[in-house]
Short mmCIF file of C-alpha atoms in Angstrom, two decimals:
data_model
loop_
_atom_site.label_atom_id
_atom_site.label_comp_id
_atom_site.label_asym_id
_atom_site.label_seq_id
_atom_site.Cartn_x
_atom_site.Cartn_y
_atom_site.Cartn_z
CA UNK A 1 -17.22 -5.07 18.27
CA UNK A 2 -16.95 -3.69 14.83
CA UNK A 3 -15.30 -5.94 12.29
CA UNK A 4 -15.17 -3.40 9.30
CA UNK A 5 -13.38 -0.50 8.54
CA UNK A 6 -15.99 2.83 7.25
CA UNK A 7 -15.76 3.76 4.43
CA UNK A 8 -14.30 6.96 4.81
CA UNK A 9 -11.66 9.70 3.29
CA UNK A 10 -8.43 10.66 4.95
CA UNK A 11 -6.82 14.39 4.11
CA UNK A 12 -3.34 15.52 4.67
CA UNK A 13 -1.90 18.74 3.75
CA UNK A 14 -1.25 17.47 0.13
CA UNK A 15 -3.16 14.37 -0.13
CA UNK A 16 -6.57 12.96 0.04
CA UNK A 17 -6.96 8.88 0.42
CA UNK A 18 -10.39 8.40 -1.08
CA UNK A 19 -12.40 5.01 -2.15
CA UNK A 20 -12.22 4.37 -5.20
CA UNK A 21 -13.94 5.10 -8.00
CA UNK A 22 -15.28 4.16 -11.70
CA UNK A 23 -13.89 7.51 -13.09
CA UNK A 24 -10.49 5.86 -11.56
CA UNK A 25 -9.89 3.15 -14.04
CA UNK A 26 -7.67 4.92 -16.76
CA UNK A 27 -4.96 6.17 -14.63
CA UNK A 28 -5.24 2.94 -12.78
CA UNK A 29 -4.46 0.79 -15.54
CA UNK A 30 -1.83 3.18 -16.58
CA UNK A 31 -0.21 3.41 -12.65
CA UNK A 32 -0.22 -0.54 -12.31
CA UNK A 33 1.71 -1.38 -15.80
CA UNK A 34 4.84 0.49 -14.48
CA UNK A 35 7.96 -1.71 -14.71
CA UNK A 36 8.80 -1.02 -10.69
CA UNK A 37 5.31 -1.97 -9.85
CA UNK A 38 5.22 -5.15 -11.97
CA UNK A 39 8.35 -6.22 -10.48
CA UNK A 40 8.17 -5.60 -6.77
CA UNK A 41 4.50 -6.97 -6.95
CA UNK A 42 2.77 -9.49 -7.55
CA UNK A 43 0.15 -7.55 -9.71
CA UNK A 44 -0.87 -9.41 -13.34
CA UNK A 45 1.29 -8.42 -16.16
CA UNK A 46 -0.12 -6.86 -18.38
CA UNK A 47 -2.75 -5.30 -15.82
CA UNK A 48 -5.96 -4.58 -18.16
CA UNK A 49 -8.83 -1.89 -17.92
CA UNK A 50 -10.98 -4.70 -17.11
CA UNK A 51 -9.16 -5.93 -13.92
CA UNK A 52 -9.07 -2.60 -13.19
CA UNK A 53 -12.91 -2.34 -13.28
CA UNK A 54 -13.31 -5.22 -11.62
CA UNK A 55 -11.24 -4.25 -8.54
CA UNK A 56 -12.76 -0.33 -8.45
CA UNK A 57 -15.93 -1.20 -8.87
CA UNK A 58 -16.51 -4.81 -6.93
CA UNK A 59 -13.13 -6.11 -5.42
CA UNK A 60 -12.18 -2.96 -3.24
CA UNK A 61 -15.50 -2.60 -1.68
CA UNK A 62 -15.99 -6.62 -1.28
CA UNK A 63 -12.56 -5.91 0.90
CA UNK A 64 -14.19 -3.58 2.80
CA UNK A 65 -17.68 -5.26 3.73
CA UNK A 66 -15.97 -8.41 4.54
CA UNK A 67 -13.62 -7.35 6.84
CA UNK A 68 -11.03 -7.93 5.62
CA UNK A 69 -9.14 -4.28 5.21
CA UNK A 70 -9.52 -1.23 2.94
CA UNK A 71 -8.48 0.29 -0.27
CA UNK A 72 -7.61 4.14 -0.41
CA UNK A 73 -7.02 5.74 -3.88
CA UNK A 74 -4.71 8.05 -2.87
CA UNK A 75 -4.92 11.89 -4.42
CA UNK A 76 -3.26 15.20 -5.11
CA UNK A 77 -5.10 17.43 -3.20
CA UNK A 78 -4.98 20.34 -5.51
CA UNK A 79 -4.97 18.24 -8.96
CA UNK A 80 -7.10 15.34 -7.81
CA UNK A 81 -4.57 13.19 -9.49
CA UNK A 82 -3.95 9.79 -8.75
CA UNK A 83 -0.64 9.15 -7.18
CA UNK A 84 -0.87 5.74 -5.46
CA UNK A 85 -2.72 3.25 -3.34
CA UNK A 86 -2.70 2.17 0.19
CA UNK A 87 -4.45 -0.90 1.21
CA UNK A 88 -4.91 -2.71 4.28
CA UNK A 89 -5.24 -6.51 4.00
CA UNK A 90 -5.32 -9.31 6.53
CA UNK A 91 -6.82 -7.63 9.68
CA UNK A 92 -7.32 -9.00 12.46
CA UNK A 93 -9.65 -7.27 14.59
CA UNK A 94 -9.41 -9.01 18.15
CA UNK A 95 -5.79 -8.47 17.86
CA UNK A 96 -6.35 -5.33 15.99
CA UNK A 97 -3.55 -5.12 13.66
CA UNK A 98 -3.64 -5.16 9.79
CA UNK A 99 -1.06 -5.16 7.20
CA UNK A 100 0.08 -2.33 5.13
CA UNK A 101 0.89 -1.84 1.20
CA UNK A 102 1.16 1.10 -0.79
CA UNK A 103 2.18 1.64 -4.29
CA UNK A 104 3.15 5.20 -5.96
CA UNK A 105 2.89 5.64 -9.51
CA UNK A 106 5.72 7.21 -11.66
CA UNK A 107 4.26 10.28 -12.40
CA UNK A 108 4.47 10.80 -8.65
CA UNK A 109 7.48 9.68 -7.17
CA UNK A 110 10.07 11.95 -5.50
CA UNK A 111 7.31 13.83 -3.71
CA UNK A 112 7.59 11.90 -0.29
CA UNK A 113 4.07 10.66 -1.01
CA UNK A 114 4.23 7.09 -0.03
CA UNK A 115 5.52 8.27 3.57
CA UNK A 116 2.78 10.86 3.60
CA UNK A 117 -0.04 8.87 2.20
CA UNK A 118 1.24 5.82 5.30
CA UNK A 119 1.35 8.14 7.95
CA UNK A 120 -2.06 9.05 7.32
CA UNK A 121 -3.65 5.55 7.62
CA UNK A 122 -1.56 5.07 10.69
CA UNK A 123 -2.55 7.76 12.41
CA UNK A 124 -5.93 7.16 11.67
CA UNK A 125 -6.08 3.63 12.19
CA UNK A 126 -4.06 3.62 15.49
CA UNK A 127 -6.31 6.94 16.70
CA UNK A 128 -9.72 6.28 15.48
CA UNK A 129 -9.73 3.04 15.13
CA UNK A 130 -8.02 2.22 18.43
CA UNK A 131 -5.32 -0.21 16.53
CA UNK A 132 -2.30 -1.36 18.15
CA UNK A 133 -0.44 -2.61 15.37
CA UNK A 134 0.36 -2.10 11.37
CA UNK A 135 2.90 -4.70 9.93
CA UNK A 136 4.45 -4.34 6.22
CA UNK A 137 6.39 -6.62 3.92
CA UNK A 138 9.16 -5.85 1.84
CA UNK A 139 11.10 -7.45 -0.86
CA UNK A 140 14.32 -8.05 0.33
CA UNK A 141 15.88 -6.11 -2.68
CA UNK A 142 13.06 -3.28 -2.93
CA UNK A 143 16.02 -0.50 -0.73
CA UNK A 144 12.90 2.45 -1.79
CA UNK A 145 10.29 0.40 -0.47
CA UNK A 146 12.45 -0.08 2.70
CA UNK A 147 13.43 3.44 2.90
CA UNK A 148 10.03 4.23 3.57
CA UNK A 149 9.36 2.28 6.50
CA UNK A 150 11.92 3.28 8.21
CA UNK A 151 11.10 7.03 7.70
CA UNK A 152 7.69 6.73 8.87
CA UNK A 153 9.16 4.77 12.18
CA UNK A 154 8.60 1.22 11.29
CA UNK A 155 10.79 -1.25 12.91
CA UNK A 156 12.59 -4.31 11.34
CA UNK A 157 11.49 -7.96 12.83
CA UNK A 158 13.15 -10.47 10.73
CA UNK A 159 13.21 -11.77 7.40
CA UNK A 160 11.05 -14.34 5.80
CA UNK A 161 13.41 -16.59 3.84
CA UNK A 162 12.12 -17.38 -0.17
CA UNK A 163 8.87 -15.95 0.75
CA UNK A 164 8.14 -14.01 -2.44
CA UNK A 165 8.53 -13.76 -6.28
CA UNK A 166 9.57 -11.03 -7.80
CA UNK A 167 10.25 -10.17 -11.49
CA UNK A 168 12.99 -9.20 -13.33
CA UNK A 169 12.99 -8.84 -17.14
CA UNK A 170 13.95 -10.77 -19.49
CA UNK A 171 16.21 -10.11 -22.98
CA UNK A 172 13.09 -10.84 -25.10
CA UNK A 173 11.44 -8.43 -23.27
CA UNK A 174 9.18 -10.59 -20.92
CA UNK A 175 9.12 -11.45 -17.45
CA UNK A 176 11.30 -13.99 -15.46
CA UNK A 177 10.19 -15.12 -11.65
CA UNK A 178 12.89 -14.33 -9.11
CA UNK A 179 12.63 -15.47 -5.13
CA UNK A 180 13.60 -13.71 -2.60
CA UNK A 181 13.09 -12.83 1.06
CA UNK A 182 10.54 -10.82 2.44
CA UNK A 183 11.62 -8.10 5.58
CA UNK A 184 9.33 -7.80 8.13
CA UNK A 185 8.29 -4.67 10.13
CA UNK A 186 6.17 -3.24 12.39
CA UNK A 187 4.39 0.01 13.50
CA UNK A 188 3.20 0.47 16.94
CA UNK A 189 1.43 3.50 18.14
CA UNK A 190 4.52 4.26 20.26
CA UNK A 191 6.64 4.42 17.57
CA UNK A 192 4.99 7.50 15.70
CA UNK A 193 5.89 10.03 18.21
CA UNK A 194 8.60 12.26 16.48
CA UNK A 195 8.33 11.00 13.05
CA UNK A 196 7.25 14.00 11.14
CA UNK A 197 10.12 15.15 11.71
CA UNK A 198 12.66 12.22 10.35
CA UNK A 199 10.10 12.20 6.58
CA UNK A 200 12.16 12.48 3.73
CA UNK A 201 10.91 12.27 0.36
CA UNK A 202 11.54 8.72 -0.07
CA UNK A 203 8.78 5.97 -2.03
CA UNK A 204 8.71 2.86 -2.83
CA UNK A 205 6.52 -0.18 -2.90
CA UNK A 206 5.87 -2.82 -0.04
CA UNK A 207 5.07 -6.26 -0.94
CA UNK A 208 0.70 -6.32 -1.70
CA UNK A 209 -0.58 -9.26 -2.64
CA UNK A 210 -2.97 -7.56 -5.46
CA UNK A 211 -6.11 -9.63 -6.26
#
């Protein structure tokens, strides 16, 4: 049975979710320092050019060859811009599900692309890779990040109670630790038939647990 994903590119009509690369470190760095980001994950504050090295270059494929999931850099089409990431962490492959993140970065947002660039893996993973389920985490107060899930046909299990920090700032400027609950759903292959037609150009970020 195969226990890793390929390492492969997925295309939509706008996007292309792409490993990543060294030439992928700038706008990276720049994407993962947003204040949404830093506060709906649990990515390091300030995120350097260095940890963004480390995870392009070593991290992302280590994710890979273990097993473990997969990291897609996710693209404009037309500008090769990057707009976001998708990853896939924690899979289990006798069970064959895997949970789902995605970030967009702020130069990007209002273009539907987080919806987009998650349809796309779950086609693919659920098609190709003969998956039978995709689960994602939200923060209880992230509405955008919710938003999405349900527009891509996700549905809500439950709520993990004080399952997460997230950050709020501070009036010096810095960060402060808030908990919170963490919303469960779930995306079975079932549930995609008729989405397309329910997207709305909503984006938001699901709880990834960056390394």
């Amino acid at each position: 049975m195969t226990s890793t994903f390929p390492d492969i590119s997925i295309s939509t009509d706008r996007l292309v979710l792409r490993p990543f690369e060294e030439a992928d470190v700038p706008p990276l760095t720049a994407m993962m320092n947003d204040e949404l980001i830093a506060a709906w994950t649990a990515i390091p504050q300030p995120y350097t050019e260095d940890a963004a090295h480390t995870w392009t270059t070593e991290s992302a494929h280590a994710e890979r060859t273990a097993g473990r999931g997969i990291d897609f850099a996710v693209t404009e089409f037309l500008t090769q811009r990057l707009v976001g990431v998708v990853q896939l962490r924690n899979t289990d492959w006798r069970i064959r599900s895997s949970e789902l993140s995605y970030v967009v970065a702020s130069w990007a947002r209002g273009e539907g692309y987080a919806s987009e660039a998650t349809l796309a893996v779950a086609h693919w993973l659920f098609q190709d890779q003969k998956f039978e389920r995709i689960e994602l985490r939200t923060a209880a107060g992230n509405t955008a990040s919710q938003q999405v899930a349900q527009k891509v046909g996700c549905i809500s299990e439950g709520v993990l109670r004080n399952a997460f920090i997230a950050r709020s700032r501070t009036e010096d400027g810095g960060w402060t630790d808030i908990r919170t609950d963490l919303i469960v759903w779930s995306l079975l292959p079932e549930d995609l038939e008729g989405v397309p037609g329910r997207l709305a150009d909503a984006n938001g970020f699901s709880y990834p647990e960056w390394n």
